[in-house]
Coordinates of C-alpha atoms and ligand atoms in Angstrom, one line a residue:
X1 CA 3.6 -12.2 -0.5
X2 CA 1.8 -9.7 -2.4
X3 CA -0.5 -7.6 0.1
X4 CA -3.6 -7.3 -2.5
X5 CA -3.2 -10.6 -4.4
X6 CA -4.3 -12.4 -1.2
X7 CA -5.9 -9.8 1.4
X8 CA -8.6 -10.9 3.6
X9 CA -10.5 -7.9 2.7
X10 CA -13.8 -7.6 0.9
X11 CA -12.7 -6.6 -3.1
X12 CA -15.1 -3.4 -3.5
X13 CA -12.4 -1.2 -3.0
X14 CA -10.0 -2.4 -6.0
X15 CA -7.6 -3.4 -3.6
X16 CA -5.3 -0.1 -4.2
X17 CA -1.3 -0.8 -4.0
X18 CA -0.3 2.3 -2.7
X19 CA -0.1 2.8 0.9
X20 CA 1.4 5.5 3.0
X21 CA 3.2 5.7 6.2
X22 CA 2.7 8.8 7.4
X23 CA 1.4 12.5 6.5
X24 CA 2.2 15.9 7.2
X25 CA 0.0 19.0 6.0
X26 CA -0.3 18.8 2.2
X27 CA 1.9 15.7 1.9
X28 CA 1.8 11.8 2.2
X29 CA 5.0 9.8 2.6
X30 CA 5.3 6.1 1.8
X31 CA 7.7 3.7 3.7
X32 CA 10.2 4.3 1.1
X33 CA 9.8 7.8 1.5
X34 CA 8.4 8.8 -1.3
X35 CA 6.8 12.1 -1.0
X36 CA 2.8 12.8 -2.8
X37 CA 1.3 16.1 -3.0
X38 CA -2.5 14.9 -1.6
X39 CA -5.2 17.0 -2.9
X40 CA -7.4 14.3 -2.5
X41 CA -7.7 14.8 1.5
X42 CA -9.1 11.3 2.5
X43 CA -12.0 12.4 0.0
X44 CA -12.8 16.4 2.0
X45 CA -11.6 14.9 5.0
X46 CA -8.7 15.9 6.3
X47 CA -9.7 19.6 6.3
X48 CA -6.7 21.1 7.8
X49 CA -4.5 18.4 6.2
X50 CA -2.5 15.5 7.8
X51 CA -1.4 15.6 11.3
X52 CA -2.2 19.2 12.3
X53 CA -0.7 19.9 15.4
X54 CA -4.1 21.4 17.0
X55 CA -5.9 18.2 16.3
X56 CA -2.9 15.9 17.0
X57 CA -3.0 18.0 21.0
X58 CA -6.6 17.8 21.4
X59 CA -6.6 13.8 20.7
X60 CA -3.6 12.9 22.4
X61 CA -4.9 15.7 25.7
X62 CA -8.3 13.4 25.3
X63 CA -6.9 10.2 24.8
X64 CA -5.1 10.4 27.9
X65 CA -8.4 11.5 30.3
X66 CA -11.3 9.1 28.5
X67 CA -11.9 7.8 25.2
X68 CA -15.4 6.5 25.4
X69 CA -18.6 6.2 27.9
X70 CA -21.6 6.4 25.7
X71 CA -24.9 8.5 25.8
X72 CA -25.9 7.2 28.9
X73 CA -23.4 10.0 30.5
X74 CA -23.4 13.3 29.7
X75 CA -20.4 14.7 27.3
X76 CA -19.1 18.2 28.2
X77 CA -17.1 18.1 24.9
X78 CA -20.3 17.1 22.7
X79 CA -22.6 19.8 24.3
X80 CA -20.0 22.3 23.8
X81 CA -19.4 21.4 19.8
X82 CA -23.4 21.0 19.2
X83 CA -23.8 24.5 20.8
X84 CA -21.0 26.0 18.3
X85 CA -22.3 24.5 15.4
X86 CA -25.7 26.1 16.4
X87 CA -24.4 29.3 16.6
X88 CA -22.5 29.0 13.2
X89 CA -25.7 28.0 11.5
X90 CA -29.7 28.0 11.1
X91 CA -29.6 24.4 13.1
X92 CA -30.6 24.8 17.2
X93 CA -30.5 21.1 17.5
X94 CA -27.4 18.5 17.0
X95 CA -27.3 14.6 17.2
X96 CA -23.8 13.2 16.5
X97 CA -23.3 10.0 14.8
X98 CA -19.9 8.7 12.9
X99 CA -20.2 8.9 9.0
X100 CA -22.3 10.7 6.9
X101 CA -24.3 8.0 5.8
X102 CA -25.9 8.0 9.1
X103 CA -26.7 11.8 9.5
X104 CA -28.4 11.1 6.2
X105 CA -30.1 8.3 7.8
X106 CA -31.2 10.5 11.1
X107 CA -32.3 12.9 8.7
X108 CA -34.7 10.8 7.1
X109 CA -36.1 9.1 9.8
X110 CA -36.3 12.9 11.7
X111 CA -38.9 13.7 8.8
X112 CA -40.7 10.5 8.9
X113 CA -41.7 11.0 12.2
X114 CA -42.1 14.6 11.9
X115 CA -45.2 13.8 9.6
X116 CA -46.1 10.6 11.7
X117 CA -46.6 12.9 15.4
X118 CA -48.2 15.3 13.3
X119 CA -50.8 12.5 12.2
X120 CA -49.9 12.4 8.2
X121 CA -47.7 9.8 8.4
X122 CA -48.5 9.6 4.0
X123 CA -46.5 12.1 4.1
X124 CA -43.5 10.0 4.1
X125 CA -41.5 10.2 0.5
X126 CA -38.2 11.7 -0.1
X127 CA -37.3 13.7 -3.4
X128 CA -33.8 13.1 -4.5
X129 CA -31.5 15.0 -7.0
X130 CA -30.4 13.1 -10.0
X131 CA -26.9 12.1 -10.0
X132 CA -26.7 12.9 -6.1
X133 CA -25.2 10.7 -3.2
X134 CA -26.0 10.6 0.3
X135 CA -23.8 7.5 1.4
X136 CA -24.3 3.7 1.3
X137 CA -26.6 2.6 3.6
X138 CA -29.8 1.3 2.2
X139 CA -31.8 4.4 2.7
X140 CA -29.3 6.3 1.5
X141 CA -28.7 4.5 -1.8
X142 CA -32.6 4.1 -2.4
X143 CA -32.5 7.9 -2.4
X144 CA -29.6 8.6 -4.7
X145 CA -30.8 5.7 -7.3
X146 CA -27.8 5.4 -8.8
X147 CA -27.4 1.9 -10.2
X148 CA -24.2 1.5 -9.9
X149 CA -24.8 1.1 -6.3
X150 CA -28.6 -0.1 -5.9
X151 CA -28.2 -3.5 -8.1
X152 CA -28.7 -6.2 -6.2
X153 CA -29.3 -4.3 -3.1
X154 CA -32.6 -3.1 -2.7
X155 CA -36.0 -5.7 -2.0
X156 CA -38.7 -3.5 -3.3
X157 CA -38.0 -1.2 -6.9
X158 CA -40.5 1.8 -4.7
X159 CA -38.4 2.6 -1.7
X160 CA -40.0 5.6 -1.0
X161 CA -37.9 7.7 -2.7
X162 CA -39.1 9.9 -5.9
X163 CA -36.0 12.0 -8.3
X164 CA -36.0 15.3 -9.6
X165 CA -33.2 17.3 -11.9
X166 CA -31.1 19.7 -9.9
X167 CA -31.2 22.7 -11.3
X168 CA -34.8 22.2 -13.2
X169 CA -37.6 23.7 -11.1
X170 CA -40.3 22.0 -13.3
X171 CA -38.6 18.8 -12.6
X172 CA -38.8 19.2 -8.9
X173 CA -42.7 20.4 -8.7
X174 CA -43.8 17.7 -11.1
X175 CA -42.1 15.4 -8.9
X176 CA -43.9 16.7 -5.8
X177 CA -46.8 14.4 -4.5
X178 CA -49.4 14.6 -1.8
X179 CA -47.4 12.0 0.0
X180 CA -43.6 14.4 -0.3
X181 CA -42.4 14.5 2.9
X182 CA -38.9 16.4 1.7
X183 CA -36.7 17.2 -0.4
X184 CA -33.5 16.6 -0.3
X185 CA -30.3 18.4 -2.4
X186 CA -26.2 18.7 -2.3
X187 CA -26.0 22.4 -2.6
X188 CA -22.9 21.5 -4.4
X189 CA -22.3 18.3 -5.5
X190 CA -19.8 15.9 -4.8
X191 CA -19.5 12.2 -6.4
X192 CA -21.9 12.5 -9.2
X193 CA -19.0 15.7 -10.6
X194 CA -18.8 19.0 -9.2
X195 CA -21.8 20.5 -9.5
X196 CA -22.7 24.3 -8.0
X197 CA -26.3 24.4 -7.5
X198 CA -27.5 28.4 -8.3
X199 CA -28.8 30.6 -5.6
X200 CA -31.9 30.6 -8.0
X201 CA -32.9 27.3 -7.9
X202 CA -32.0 26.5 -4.2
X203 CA -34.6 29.7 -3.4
X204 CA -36.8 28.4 -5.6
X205 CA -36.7 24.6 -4.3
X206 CA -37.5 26.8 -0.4
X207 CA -40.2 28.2 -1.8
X208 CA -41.3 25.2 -3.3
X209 CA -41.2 23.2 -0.4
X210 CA -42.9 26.6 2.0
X211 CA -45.6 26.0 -0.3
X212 CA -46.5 22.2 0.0
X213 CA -45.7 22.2 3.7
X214 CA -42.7 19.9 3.1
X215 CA -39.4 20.2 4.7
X216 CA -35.8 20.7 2.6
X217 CA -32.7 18.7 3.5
X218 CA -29.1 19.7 2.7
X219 CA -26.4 16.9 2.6
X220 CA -23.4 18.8 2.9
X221 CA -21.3 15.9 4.1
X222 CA -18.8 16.7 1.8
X223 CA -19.6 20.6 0.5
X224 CA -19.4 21.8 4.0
X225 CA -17.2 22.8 7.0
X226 CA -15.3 25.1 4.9
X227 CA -14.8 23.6 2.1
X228 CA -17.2 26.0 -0.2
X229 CA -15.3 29.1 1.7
X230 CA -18.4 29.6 3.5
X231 CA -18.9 27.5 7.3
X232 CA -21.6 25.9 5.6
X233 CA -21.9 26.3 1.5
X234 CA -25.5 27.1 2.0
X235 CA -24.8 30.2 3.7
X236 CA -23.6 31.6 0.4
X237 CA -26.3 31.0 -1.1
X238 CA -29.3 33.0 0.9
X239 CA -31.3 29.4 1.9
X240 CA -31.8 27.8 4.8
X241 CA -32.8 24.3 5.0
X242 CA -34.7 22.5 7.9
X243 CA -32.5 19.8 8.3
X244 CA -28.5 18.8 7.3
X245 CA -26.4 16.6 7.4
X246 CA -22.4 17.0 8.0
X247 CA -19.5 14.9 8.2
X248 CA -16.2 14.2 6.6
X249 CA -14.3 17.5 7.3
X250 CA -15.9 18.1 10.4
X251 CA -13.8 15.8 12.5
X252 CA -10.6 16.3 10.0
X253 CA -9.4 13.2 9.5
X254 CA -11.5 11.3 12.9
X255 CA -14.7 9.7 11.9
X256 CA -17.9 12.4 13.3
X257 CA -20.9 13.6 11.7
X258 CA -23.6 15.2 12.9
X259 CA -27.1 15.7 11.9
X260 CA -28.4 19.4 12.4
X261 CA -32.1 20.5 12.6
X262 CA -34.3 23.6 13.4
X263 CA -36.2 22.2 16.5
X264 CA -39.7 21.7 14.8
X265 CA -38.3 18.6 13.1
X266 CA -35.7 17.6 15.5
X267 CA -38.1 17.2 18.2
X268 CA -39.6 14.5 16.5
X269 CA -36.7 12.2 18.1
X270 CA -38.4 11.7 21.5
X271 CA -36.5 9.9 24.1
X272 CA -35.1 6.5 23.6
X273 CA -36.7 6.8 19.3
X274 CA -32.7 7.2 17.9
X275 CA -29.5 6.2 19.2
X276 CA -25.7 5.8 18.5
X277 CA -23.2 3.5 20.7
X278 CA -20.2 5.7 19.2
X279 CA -21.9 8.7 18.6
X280 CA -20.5 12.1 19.7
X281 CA -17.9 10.2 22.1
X282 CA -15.3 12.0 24.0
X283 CA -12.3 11.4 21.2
X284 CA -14.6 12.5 18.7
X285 CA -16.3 15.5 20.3
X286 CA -12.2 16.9 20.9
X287 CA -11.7 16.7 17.8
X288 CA -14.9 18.4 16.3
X289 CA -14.3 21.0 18.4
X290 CA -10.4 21.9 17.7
X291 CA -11.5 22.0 13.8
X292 CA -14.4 24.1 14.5
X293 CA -11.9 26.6 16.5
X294 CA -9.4 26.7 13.6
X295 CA -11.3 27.2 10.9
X296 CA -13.2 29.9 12.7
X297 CA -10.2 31.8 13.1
X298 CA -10.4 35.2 12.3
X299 CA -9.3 35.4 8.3
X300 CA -9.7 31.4 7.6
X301 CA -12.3 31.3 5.4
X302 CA -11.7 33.9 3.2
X303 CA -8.6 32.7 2.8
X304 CA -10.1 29.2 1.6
X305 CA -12.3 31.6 -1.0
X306 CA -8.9 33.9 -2.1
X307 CA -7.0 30.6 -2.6
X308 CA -10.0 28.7 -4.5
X309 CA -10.6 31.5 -6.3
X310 CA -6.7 31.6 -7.5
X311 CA -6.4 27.9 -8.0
X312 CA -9.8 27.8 -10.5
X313 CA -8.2 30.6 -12.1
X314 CA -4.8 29.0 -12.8
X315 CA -6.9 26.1 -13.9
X316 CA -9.4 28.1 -16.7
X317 CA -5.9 29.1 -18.1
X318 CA -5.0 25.1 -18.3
X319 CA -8.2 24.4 -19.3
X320 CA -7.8 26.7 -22.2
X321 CA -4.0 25.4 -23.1
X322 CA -5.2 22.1 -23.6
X323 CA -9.0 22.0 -24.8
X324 CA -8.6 18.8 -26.6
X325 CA -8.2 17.3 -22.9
X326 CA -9.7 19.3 -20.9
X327 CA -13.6 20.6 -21.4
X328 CA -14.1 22.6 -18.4
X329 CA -13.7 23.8 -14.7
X330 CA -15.9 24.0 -12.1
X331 CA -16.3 24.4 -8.1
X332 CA -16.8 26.8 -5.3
X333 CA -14.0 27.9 -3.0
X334 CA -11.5 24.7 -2.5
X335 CA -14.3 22.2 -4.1
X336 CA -12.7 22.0 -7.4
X337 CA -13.7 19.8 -10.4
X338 CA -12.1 19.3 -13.6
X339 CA -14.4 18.1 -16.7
X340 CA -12.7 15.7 -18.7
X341 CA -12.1 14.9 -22.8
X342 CA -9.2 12.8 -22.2
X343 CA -10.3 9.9 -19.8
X344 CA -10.0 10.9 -16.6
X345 CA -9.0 7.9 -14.9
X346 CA -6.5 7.7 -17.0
X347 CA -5.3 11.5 -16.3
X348 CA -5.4 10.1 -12.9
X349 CA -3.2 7.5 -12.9
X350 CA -0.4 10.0 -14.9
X351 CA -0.6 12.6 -12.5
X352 CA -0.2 10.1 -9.3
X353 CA 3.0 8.7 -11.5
X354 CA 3.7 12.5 -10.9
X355 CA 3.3 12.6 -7.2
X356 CA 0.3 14.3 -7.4
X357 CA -3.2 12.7 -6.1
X358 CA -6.3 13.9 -7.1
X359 CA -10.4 12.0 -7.1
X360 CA -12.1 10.4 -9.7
X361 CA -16.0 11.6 -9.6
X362 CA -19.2 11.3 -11.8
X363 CA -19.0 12.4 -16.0
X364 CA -15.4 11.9 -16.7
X365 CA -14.7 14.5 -14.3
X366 CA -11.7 14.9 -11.5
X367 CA -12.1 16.2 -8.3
X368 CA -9.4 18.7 -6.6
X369 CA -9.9 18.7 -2.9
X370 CA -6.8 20.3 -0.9
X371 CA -6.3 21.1 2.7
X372 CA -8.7 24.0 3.3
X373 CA -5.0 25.7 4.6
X374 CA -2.9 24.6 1.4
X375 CA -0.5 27.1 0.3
X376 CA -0.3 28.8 -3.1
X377 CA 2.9 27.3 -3.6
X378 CA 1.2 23.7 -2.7
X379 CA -1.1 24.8 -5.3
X380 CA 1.3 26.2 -8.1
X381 CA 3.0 23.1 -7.4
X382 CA -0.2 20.9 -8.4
X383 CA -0.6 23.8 -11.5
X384 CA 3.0 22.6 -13.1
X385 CA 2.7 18.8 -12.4
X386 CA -0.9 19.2 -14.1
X387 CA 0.8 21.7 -16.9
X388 CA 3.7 18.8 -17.5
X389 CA 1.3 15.5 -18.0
X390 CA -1.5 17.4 -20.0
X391 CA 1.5 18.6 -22.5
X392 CA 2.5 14.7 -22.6
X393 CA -0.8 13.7 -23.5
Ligands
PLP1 C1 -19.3 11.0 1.5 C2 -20.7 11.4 1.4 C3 -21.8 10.8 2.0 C4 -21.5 9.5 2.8 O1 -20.7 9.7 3.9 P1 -20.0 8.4 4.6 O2 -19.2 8.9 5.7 O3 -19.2 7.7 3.5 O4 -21.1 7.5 5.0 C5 -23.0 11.4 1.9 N1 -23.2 12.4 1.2 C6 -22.3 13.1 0.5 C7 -22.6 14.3 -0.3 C8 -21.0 12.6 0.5 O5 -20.0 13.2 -0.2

């Protein structure tokens, strides 16, 4: 029996045929052996690729003492990630939840009731980017408006969310009301295409939002840990926000996210106001905390810049071989997009023919999204299958 034709699971996923059995840094094997060159990561997940032998010893070491006692005990392993990512970032406060959907949501409600125990609880709406995403939870798609995820979804057309252009500074103060609460950006876009927001307009979006008294929010659930070449991709970009959120490549492959605050708006969650049964568990926290150590290795990150830097090089050179398919690259350290003529689904489908596996994202565009430790021959690798199907095109 075919596996898709009949499976008991819910359809929004396409029901995909190709399934792997196992993985090992850059690479994904099937059952049959096949070997596939991922740069798709499990979508800026698997930061230090598939079954790295420091994450593979801190779960198995963890999975041996305890797995799981909730918040109603203290977790050694939790305290000691929250107080590193504190250190590695504006944040001084931490709560831990398991996707980033829900940092998005502790987020929101953390500036809600910012306002509220302040007594301006009309301050309460959210400006969005257009084209952004911040996950698939209800608040999280009523911010992003995108349609192709709201339809049918959403009781009430006003969710409290308003939209401005990223990049446009006149969008974002006409947008602002007496009753904006935050604002909210990707400094570098994920879904919607890779989009690099300028240092400009991030400064000017702080000093916006100094101005009105409102708070800014970063989503880097998928631009940071790395990723950008920076710890956070912010930091590259001389603004702090108030609040963040951060997941996928945070627990490299094991499901942790974390919402990080300054301590004027995280106090706002008073005891017993938010919670998580999963959150910041034992498994989790061991995890967190072996990525967090290798990528703060002495050398990492630049290394992530040198080899993004290299691999969006190679790629202007492609880009300029074949302008009839290609229309441009863009990105920031291993965050790579490729701007499509030629559809890029399509592209897609050639290149994983090839044994190559890259991400579909917003505008006809294809994400690139390697191990944060791929090597340049991983990469050159990628370069000639990409060189081979563009030239059959
Ligand atoms: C993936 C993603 C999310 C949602 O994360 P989930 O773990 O799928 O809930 C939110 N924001 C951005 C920028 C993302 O890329």
């Amino acid at each position: 029996m075919s596996a898709n034709s009949s499976s008991a699971l819910t359809e929004n996923y396409g029901n995909p045929e190709l399934e792997f059995e196992r993985g090992k840094g850059s690479y994904l094997f099937t059952s049959s052996g096949e070997k596939y060159l991922d740069f798709t990561m499990g979508i800026a997940v698997n930061s230090l690729g598939h079954c790295h032998p420091a994450l593979v010893d801190a779960l198995t070491a963890q999975a041996n003492k305890l797995w799981h006692t909730s918040n109603l005990f203290r977790i050694g392993q939790g305290e000691k990630l929250a107080r590193k990512l504190t250190e590695l970032c504006f944040a001084e406060k931490v709560f831990f939840c398991n996707s980033g959907s829900e940092a998005i949501e502790c987020g929101f409600k953390m500036i809600r009731r910012h306002f509220f125990l302040k007594g301006q609880a009309n301050k309460n709406r959210i400006i969005s980017m257009e084209q952004s995403f911040h996950g698939r939870t209800l608040a999280a798609i009523s911010a992003a408006k995108n349609p192709l995820h709201t339809e049918g979804f959403l009781l009430d057309s006003d969710a409290g969310f308003d939209q401005a252009v990223l990049g446009d500074v006149e969008s974002l103060k006409a947008a602002i009301s007496e009753n904006t609460a935050a604002v909210i950006i990707e400094p570098v876009q994920g879904e919607g295409g890779i989009t690099v927001a300028t240092k400009e307009y991030l400064n000017a979006a702080r000093e916006l939002c100094d101005k009105h008294g409102i708070l800014l929010m970063f989503d880097e659930v998928q631009c940071g840990v790395g990723r950008t070449g920076s710890f956070y991709a912010h930091q590259q970009m001389g603004v702090e926000p108030d609040i963040m959120a951060s997941a996928k490549g945070l627990g490299g492959g094991f499901p942790i996210a974390a919402c990080l605050a300054k301590e004027f708006v995280a106090s706002s969650l008073t005891l017993g106001s938010h919670g998580s049964t999963f959150g910041g568990n034992p498994l989790g926290m061991s995890v967190g905390n072996a990525v967090v150590g290798e990528l703060t290795r002495e050398g990492f990150l630049q290394r992530v810049v040198a080899s993004g830097e290299y691999f969006r090089e190679q790629l202007e050179q492609i880009q300029v071989k074949y302008p009839e398919h290609i229309d441009r690259i863009s990105g920031l350290g291993l965050m790579i997009g490729v701007y499509c003529k030629t559809d890029a689904a399509e592209l897609l489908t050639k290149l994983k023919a090839e044994k190559l596996l890259l991400v579909k994202a917003g505008a006809n565009s294809v994400r690139i999204l390697p191990a944060l430790n791929v090597s340049y021959e991983e990469i050159d690798s990628a370069l000639s299958i990409m060189d081979q199907v563009l030239s059959q095109l």
